[in-house]
Structure formats: structure tokens, C-alpha cells
Amino acid sequence: MLSHITDNIDLWAEGLKNTVSLTLLGVIFGFFVALPIAAARLSKSNILSRIAYAYVYLVRGTPLLVQIFLLYYGLGQFHNELKSIGLWWFFRDAFNCGLTAFVLNSAAYQAEILRGGILAVPKGAIEAGSALGLTKLQIFRKIILPITLGRMLPAFGNEFVLLLKASALISIITVRDVMGQARFLYAQNFDLSVYYIAALNYLIIVLLIEALWRKLEGRNVWLHYAGGH
Amino acid sequence: MKNLSGLAVILAATLATGAIAQDTVRMGTEGYYPPFNYFDAAGEVIGFDVDIGNALCAEMNVTCEWVTTDWAGIIPALNSDKFDTIIASMSITDERSEVVTFTNPYYFNGARFITVTDGGVTGALPADLEGKIIGTQESTLEVEVLQQFFPDSEMRLYPKLDDALLDLETGRLDVVYASQFVLGAWLDKEDGACCEFVGETSRSDGNQGTGIAVRQDDAELLANLNAALAAIIANGTYEEIRSKYFEFDVMTEPKTASELFQ
Amino acid sequence: MELLSLLAYGDTGWGDELLRGLGVTLALAFTTAPFALLLSFLIAWGKASKNPVTRVFSNGYTTIFRSLPELLTLIIIYYQLQLVINYAIHLVLPDANISINAFAAGVLALTLVFSALGSEVVRSAHQAVGKGQAEAAAALGLTRRQSFFKIVLPQMWRHCVPAFGNLWLILLKDTALVSIIAISDLVRYANMAIATTKEPFFFYSVLAVIFIVLAFLSSLVQSHIERRTSANLQGGR
């Protein structure tokens, strides 16, 4: 089994690079896409909140595999139309398509985490903010966000791990991440241990994420608002 | 119904004491490789491989039962006794012969490049395809040829060949490298109208022809298959099947990759 | 619209194939669920065990199956299990060949993954009910078995049901992964249809609609169950 690692160290390194970058970029971009969605969900406007709800429902109700296929092969069907509006160069690339699927997917889940966290902030704190004359944006940045961020940290950590696991699906659309390298090497030698090596890779990354998250949560103990409803 | 049979299998795994002694031989194939093996509108698998397989079963006086599985897992599936033979246009190579045993070849498959007409690709030698993106199916000999002779091109691997063809049509790939017969059949259809062959046919150096794979301990089935194959070639059944699918002879051996690409 | 004719029943359209695939998808999910449920309780019980070996095993089991991509788990189990069984059988009966059918391998893999996820649900539900209940039951003279099945478990359901409902939805979606190890489920039949018709956007959209409908129906059932399990906590007899 060791030879499978040492003989192909460059392949495994490339695989790790793809897996980690996909996951990181997916989570980070997903967060920024989640912000407006959460805002829409919480907005007073009926239309906005319904559209956001529909989006979240759609994304959470369908398998990620189908979403990836839709974005890669489905949009590929319209390559001429996409070319004419100048977007084909982006969707042409498998990594981009996969990343887009992950971002859109993670955004839906992260929006729900944000929404839950924001709804859990006691009204008293927000009212105190307005009483002090803060604008809505200031209230959000200085009162809501610090309180909820600490609370939502575990949920975001969970989402990080979930996205890491989901990233393996990109191997089906030709990207050579950790899973993709395992498939490639298995085709050459039919030795199952290449899949065990892949499993080890994922396990180590998850343990690292969990260790990192414990540090983050420990640091932010003062942010844990103990107030209740 | 799938529910009940699935439940039954979980509670009691099927026991098969040696496929050879039975009257049914399970034939494993893929289903995404027309005209050799593909699905008709009713979801049944048909094609050149299937017809040859059925002819062999008739010759051996057994019943053929067709099972489909994914290409990347087809050899492990054979060795796990999910079926008794692989008739899926699998090429005979030394590496594969280490894990399964092959019959004598029943045809010779050469690989060729196709590209989008007027897409900017004019030749199919390593120099012509430098910097281009080549698509092919994973777990095939084409992968080895590309790795060995086309190091300056980018290689993309797909679970099924028609995924690669989809991407060729949409411009994600510059060329697709695969069996000339499969590509030829595709080019003849409406979907292949976009594209054309480029370059000559070749086969991987290690390709000793296309054969039927059986488990290494299944000597009796191997002997029966070889005898049946010789018989159907001798009595004209093979010719009949071949002419149904191809106007040309499929037993000629194409040039090897080193001859062509080095 | 002519696209819709692709969904026709019979030889001209792919409607019946997709229906067949849907049947397999549902069969996979419905077969996995009870086994995963049972195993979840067993594993959660193992985590609370006094025996350190059992605890380590249960925790390790959970960590592994929660950390690995489901696709990887599926592939490893599909191929490895077969090898292990063949090897074990050959030690005893050298001529026999037992084959694990793909459907069974899929159910097994999904069961292992979801029992790991489920065991966490059970564990937190058990903690939510609290030791007080079990202690009160003991004080009243109930055996440990009676205390668990008649007092603690019924109260756990209220906490479990929403989380299990969530896992069910995830299970429904994860069955799509078996299409990659060649089980002919909904996604595989859609791929077949696409190979012939070259309409990926249409068929994948149809798949999305089917899954949304399944999710919707599931959430209806879940609400019903939630109402019934919470009902007996409100108001007196």
C-alpha cells in the first residue's frame, strides 16, 4: 500500500490541492452568497422571502449529483447560447462548474444557519441598539453578527465537513481530486488500497477541520451569549 | 419486484456452486458502447457483443443471461462472481491477463481520433495535438496510449464514452480518442454530424485483440468459449453477425501506437 | 411541447424507465431506513457503554462513517465486502461462490453511513431527556428495560423525529450515488435516456422535480408524525 502512495505522490498531491481548494472556495463563496439569501428570507417583503425560500427548498431537496450534472452537462447543451453572452469560457471548465454547484448548494444551507442564528438573537439586544441610535447596518454588524457568529460556529464547522465530503462528487465530471486520483489508480491496478489511501486523506482533513474549529470555538467563548427567549 | 427481491437477497445471499456446471451463463457487459453494446428503447442491451455472445451460447447449448455494470468496475465484478464472462469489447493485455483469463480474440479494435469539423485540429500526431484537450473513457487502453505518447496534451477521463462525446460537441474537448467502430457509428448518426475522423487508426502496443474475459479458475468455460468461437467462425455465423454491423473486416490488426506516434 | 413526449410510457418514451428507476430509488431508501434506525440505537447504546472497548469502537465507527464521502464508502463496501466474503467462504467451502447483489451492497453501505449519523441523533435525544427520568423510574421500582422502553424512549421520539426526518431527506438524495456503481436507479435511467436523446438539461430537470416532490411528500409525513408525537405531551388525560 505504501508504494501506491510513494510512486504516485505527485498525483495524490494534485488531488489534495483540488479537494482542499474546492472545499475552501465553496465554503467561503457560499458564505457570501448566503448573506443576501438569508437577508431575503428574513425580509419583510413577501416576494423576496418567498423567492429565497423556494431557492433553499430547491437546493436542499435535490441531490448534489443532479445539481452538478445540471450545471455541467445541462448547461453544456446551451454552449452556443452561453457563448453569445460571453459566459461559456467559465462553464466550459469542469472545476468551475463543480465549484459553482458547491457554492450554490452550500449557500442554501449556510443561509439557513444564518437565518436561525439571527432569529435567535434576543429582541432586547436589538432594541437596545436602536435606542442607542445605531442604524440597521450598524446593529447588524456590531450587535447581531458578534452574538450569532459564536453561536453558529459549530453549525458552520459542520457545513465545512459536509462540503468536504460532497467535493468527492466532482470526480465524476473529470476533475482529478482525491477521489478522482483513486479512481484513476484503481483502473490501473485494481488494488482496493488506493481507495483506503483516499479515505485516509479525507479522515485527516476532517480531523484537522475539527481541531481548527475547537480552537476557534474556544477563542470565542466570550461571544457565546447566554440569554434566552 | 425490486423491493422484495432486494430484501430477500439481503436476508439470504445467493449461492452458486460453480457457474460451469449450470445451464445458464451470465454475460457481463456495459451498455454504453454502441454498436458493440448499448441499450434499446426497452432498456435491453443489444449490439455486436451481445449477438456474438448469444451465438456462442447457442453453440455451447446454454442460456445466456445478460448483466450490465459500469466499465470501471467490470473486472472486479467478474471476479466477485456477479457474472461469468465479460463480453464488452475488452482488449486483451498483459496487465488484464494477470487478473482474468481471455479467450482468443473475436475482433481487433483500433482507436482513432475525432474532432469537430473545421475546429482547428488538422492532424492526430503528438505534435499536432500539443496543448490540446483530449477526452477518452477511464480504465481503457486509450488512457495508456495518451499517457505514453501525448504528454504535451491535456487528458480528460470520463466514466462513460458518451459523456466525452457530449463534451466534444460542446467544445470542452478538442478531440476524443476511442474505438474507431464506436466513433464511426456515432459519426454516422445525426449527433455525430458535427464531427469527423482525424488521423489514422492505431492500437495500444499491449493490445492483443478484443477477447472475452473469464475468471482465472474457470478453465472449462474458457475451453468451451474458444471452441464455440472457432465453430461460429467456421460455420459462417460470425460472418453473418459481422456483416450486420460492419461493411469491412474487423479481424485485421491496426498499426500499433509506437509505429504511428513515435 | 415535444420535449414532454420524451417522457411517454412505452417504447417511444422514457417514462416507464424513469418510473422503474424511481421504484429502485424508493426501494433502496425504504429498505435502508429501518436497518439504519435499529443500528443507530445500537451504536448510540455502544457509545454510552461502560466497556471502554465498546465505547472506542462505537465512537470510531461514527467518526469514520461521518467523515468519509458517501461515494467513497459505497465503492469500498461494494468491492471490499465481496472480497472478504469470498475469502471467508473459500476457507470453509472452496467451491462455493457467494455473490452480494449490488442492491444489497448499496443498502449495506447506506445503512452503515446513516447509522453513524443516526447514532448522534439518538445520543443527543437521550441527553435531552435527561437522567432525571431514568432515576425517577428506578425510584418507582421499574427495571432498566421498562424504564427505557416505557419512560425514556417515548420522550426521546419528540427530539428524534425532526432530526430523523432530516436524515431521511438526505438518504433519499444519497441513493442517487448508487448510479455510479451501476445500480439502475433513477439517475442511471436518466443517463441512459440522455445517451440516446442528447437532452441532459431536460432529463436532469425532470429528476430535480421528482426529488422535490419526494421531499415535499416526506415533509408532509414528517409534520404529521411530529404532531402526533408531541400531542401527548400537551394537555392532560
PDB file of N, CA, C and O in Angstrom, chain B residues 75-101:
ATOM      1  N   ILE B  75     -14.161  -5.693 -14.193  1.00  0.00           N
ATOM      2  CA  ILE B  75     -13.293  -6.827 -13.863  1.00  0.00           C
ATOM      3  C   ILE B  75     -13.490  -7.272 -12.412  1.00  0.00           C
ATOM      4  O   ILE B  75     -13.655  -8.462 -12.151  1.00  0.00           O
ATOM      5  N   PRO B  76     -13.473  -6.347 -11.437  1.00  0.00           N
ATOM      6  CA  PRO B  76     -13.771  -6.790 -10.065  1.00  0.00           C
ATOM      7  C   PRO B  76     -15.122  -7.494  -9.969  1.00  0.00           C
ATOM      8  O   PRO B  76     -15.274  -8.450  -9.214  1.00  0.00           O
ATOM      9  N   ALA B  77     -16.098  -7.017 -10.754  1.00  0.00           N
ATOM     10  CA  ALA B  77     -17.422  -7.648 -10.692  1.00  0.00           C
ATOM     11  C   ALA B  77     -17.341  -9.086 -11.185  1.00  0.00           C
ATOM     12  O   ALA B  77     -17.965  -9.987 -10.617  1.00  0.00           O
ATOM     13  N   LEU B  78     -16.564  -9.326 -12.258  1.00  0.00           N
ATOM     14  CA  LEU B  78     -16.391 -10.692 -12.753  1.00  0.00           C
ATOM     15  C   LEU B  78     -15.766 -11.555 -11.676  1.00  0.00           C
ATOM     16  O   LEU B  78     -16.222 -12.667 -11.384  1.00  0.00           O
ATOM     17  N   ASN B  79     -14.708 -11.042 -11.060  1.00  0.00           N
ATOM     18  CA  ASN B  79     -14.003 -11.816 -10.052  1.00  0.00           C
ATOM     19  C   ASN B  79     -14.808 -11.994  -8.778  1.00  0.00           C
ATOM     20  O   ASN B  79     -14.499 -12.865  -7.967  1.00  0.00           O
ATOM     21  N   SER B  80     -15.833 -11.145  -8.590  1.00  0.00           N
ATOM     22  CA  SER B  80     -16.717 -11.315  -7.441  1.00  0.00           C
ATOM     23  C   SER B  80     -17.917 -12.158  -7.797  1.00  0.00           C
ATOM     24  O   SER B  80     -18.898 -12.177  -7.067  1.00  0.00           O
ATOM     25  N   ASP B  81     -17.863 -12.817  -8.957  1.00  0.00           N
ATOM     26  CA  ASP B  81     -18.921 -13.751  -9.342  1.00  0.00           C
ATOM     27  C   ASP B  81     -20.264 -13.082  -9.587  1.00  0.00           C
ATOM     28  O   ASP B  81     -21.313 -13.688  -9.408  1.00  0.00           O
ATOM     29  N   LYS B  82     -20.241 -11.815 -10.025  1.00  0.00           N
ATOM     30  CA  LYS B  82     -21.531 -11.222 -10.362  1.00  0.00           C
ATOM     31  C   LYS B  82     -21.993 -11.694 -11.726  1.00  0.00           C
ATOM     32  O   LYS B  82     -23.169 -11.614 -12.059  1.00  0.00           O
ATOM     33  N   PHE B  83     -21.038 -12.142 -12.564  1.00  0.00           N
ATOM     34  CA  PHE B  83     -21.371 -12.791 -13.821  1.00  0.00           C
ATOM     35  C   PHE B  83     -20.190 -13.694 -14.176  1.00  0.00           C
ATOM     36  O   PHE B  83     -19.201 -13.752 -13.448  1.00  0.00           O
ATOM     37  N   ASP B  84     -20.324 -14.444 -15.310  1.00  0.00           N
ATOM     38  CA  ASP B  84     -19.309 -15.442 -15.617  1.00  0.00           C
ATOM     39  C   ASP B  84     -18.363 -15.049 -16.733  1.00  0.00           C
ATOM     40  O   ASP B  84     -17.293 -15.632 -16.861  1.00  0.00           O
ATOM     41  N   THR B  85     -18.785 -14.104 -17.567  1.00  0.00           N
ATOM     42  CA  THR B  85     -17.901 -13.663 -18.646  1.00  0.00           C
ATOM     43  C   THR B  85     -18.016 -12.156 -18.779  1.00  0.00           C
ATOM     44  O   THR B  85     -18.994 -11.558 -18.348  1.00  0.00           O
ATOM     45  N   ILE B  86     -17.012 -11.556 -19.407  1.00  0.00           N
ATOM     46  CA  ILE B  86     -17.127 -10.151 -19.807  1.00  0.00           C
ATOM     47  C   ILE B  86     -17.082 -10.126 -21.322  1.00  0.00           C
ATOM     48  O   ILE B  86     -16.062 -10.486 -21.925  1.00  0.00           O
ATOM     49  N   ILE B  87     -18.212  -9.774 -21.944  1.00  0.00           N
ATOM     50  CA  ILE B  87     -18.190  -9.566 -23.399  1.00  0.00           C
ATOM     51  C   ILE B  87     -18.562  -8.106 -23.609  1.00  0.00           C
ATOM     52  O   ILE B  87     -19.727  -7.764 -23.799  1.00  0.00           O
ATOM     53  N   ALA B  88     -17.563  -7.250 -23.496  1.00  0.00           N
ATOM     54  CA  ALA B  88     -17.851  -5.815 -23.552  1.00  0.00           C
ATOM     55  C   ALA B  88     -16.786  -5.106 -24.356  1.00  0.00           C
ATOM     56  O   ALA B  88     -16.386  -3.993 -24.013  1.00  0.00           O
ATOM     57  N   SER B  89     -16.286  -5.770 -25.403  1.00  0.00           N
ATOM     58  CA  SER B  89     -15.221  -5.182 -26.218  1.00  0.00           C
ATOM     59  C   SER B  89     -14.003  -4.853 -25.372  1.00  0.00           C
ATOM     60  O   SER B  89     -13.405  -3.789 -25.512  1.00  0.00           O
ATOM     61  N   MET B  90     -13.625  -5.784 -24.523  1.00  0.00           N
ATOM     62  CA  MET B  90     -12.449  -5.552 -23.680  1.00  0.00           C
ATOM     63  C   MET B  90     -11.197  -6.037 -24.400  1.00  0.00           C
ATOM     64  O   MET B  90     -11.145  -7.164 -24.880  1.00  0.00           O
ATOM     65  N   SER B  91     -10.169  -5.223 -24.450  1.00  0.00           N
ATOM     66  CA  SER B  91      -8.934  -5.599 -25.139  1.00  0.00           C
ATOM     67  C   SER B  91      -8.083  -6.500 -24.257  1.00  0.00           C
ATOM     68  O   SER B  91      -8.015  -6.320 -23.041  1.00  0.00           O
ATOM     69  N   ILE B  92      -7.417  -7.454 -24.919  1.00  0.00           N
ATOM     70  CA  ILE B  92      -6.542  -8.384 -24.207  1.00  0.00           C
ATOM     71  C   ILE B  92      -5.201  -7.700 -23.969  1.00  0.00           C
ATOM     72  O   ILE B  92      -4.546  -7.251 -24.906  1.00  0.00           O
ATOM     73  N   THR B  93      -4.815  -7.591 -22.704  1.00  0.00           N
ATOM     74  CA  THR B  93      -3.497  -7.021 -22.399  1.00  0.00           C
ATOM     75  C   THR B  93      -2.830  -7.883 -21.340  1.00  0.00           C
ATOM     76  O   THR B  93      -3.494  -8.670 -20.672  1.00  0.00           O
ATOM     77  N   ASP B  94      -1.514  -7.720 -21.197  1.00  0.00           N
ATOM     78  CA  ASP B  94      -0.785  -8.486 -20.188  1.00  0.00           C
ATOM     79  C   ASP B  94      -1.263  -8.133 -18.786  1.00  0.00           C
ATOM     80  O   ASP B  94      -1.445  -9.009 -17.943  1.00  0.00           O
ATOM     81  N   GLU B  95      -1.492  -6.832 -18.527  1.00  0.00           N
ATOM     82  CA  GLU B  95      -1.918  -6.424 -17.178  1.00  0.00           C
ATOM     83  C   GLU B  95      -3.249  -7.048 -16.830  1.00  0.00           C
ATOM     84  O   GLU B  95      -3.454  -7.551 -15.738  1.00  0.00           O
ATOM     85  N   ARG B  96      -4.183  -6.989 -17.808  1.00  0.00           N
ATOM     86  CA  ARG B  96      -5.501  -7.548 -17.508  1.00  0.00           C
ATOM     87  C   ARG B  96      -5.407  -9.057 -17.382  1.00  0.00           C
ATOM     88  O   ARG B  96      -6.117  -9.663 -16.586  1.00  0.00           O
ATOM     89  N   SER B  97      -4.492  -9.687 -18.166  1.00  0.00           N
ATOM     90  CA  SER B  97      -4.363 -11.138 -18.103  1.00  0.00           C
ATOM     91  C   SER B  97      -3.827 -11.597 -16.756  1.00  0.00           C
ATOM     92  O   SER B  97      -3.867 -12.791 -16.457  1.00  0.00           O
ATOM     93  N   GLU B  98      -3.328 -10.667 -15.959  1.00  0.00           N
ATOM     94  CA  GLU B  98      -2.875 -11.060 -14.629  1.00  0.00           C
ATOM     95  C   GLU B  98      -4.040 -11.289 -13.692  1.00  0.00           C
ATOM     96  O   GLU B  98      -3.924 -12.003 -12.696  1.00  0.00           O
ATOM     97  N   VAL B  99      -5.179 -10.640 -13.993  1.00  0.00           N
ATOM     98  CA  VAL B  99      -6.323 -10.777 -13.080  1.00  0.00           C
ATOM     99  C   VAL B  99      -7.478 -11.581 -13.665  1.00  0.00           C
ATOM    100  O   VAL B  99      -8.333 -12.061 -12.932  1.00  0.00           O
ATOM    101  N   VAL B 100      -7.524 -11.702 -15.004  1.00  0.00           N
ATOM    102  CA  VAL B 100      -8.557 -12.533 -15.625  1.00  0.00           C
ATOM    103  C   VAL B 100      -7.904 -13.316 -16.761  1.00  0.00           C
ATOM    104  O   VAL B 100      -6.762 -13.058 -17.110  1.00  0.00           O
ATOM    105  N   THR B 101      -8.668 -14.274 -17.328  1.00  0.00           N
ATOM    106  CA  THR B 101      -8.148 -15.002 -18.494  1.00  0.00           C
ATOM    107  C   THR B 101      -8.998 -14.653 -19.704  1.00  0.00           C
ATOM    108  O   THR B 101     -10.221 -14.531 -19.593  1.00  0.00           O
TER     109      THR B 101
END
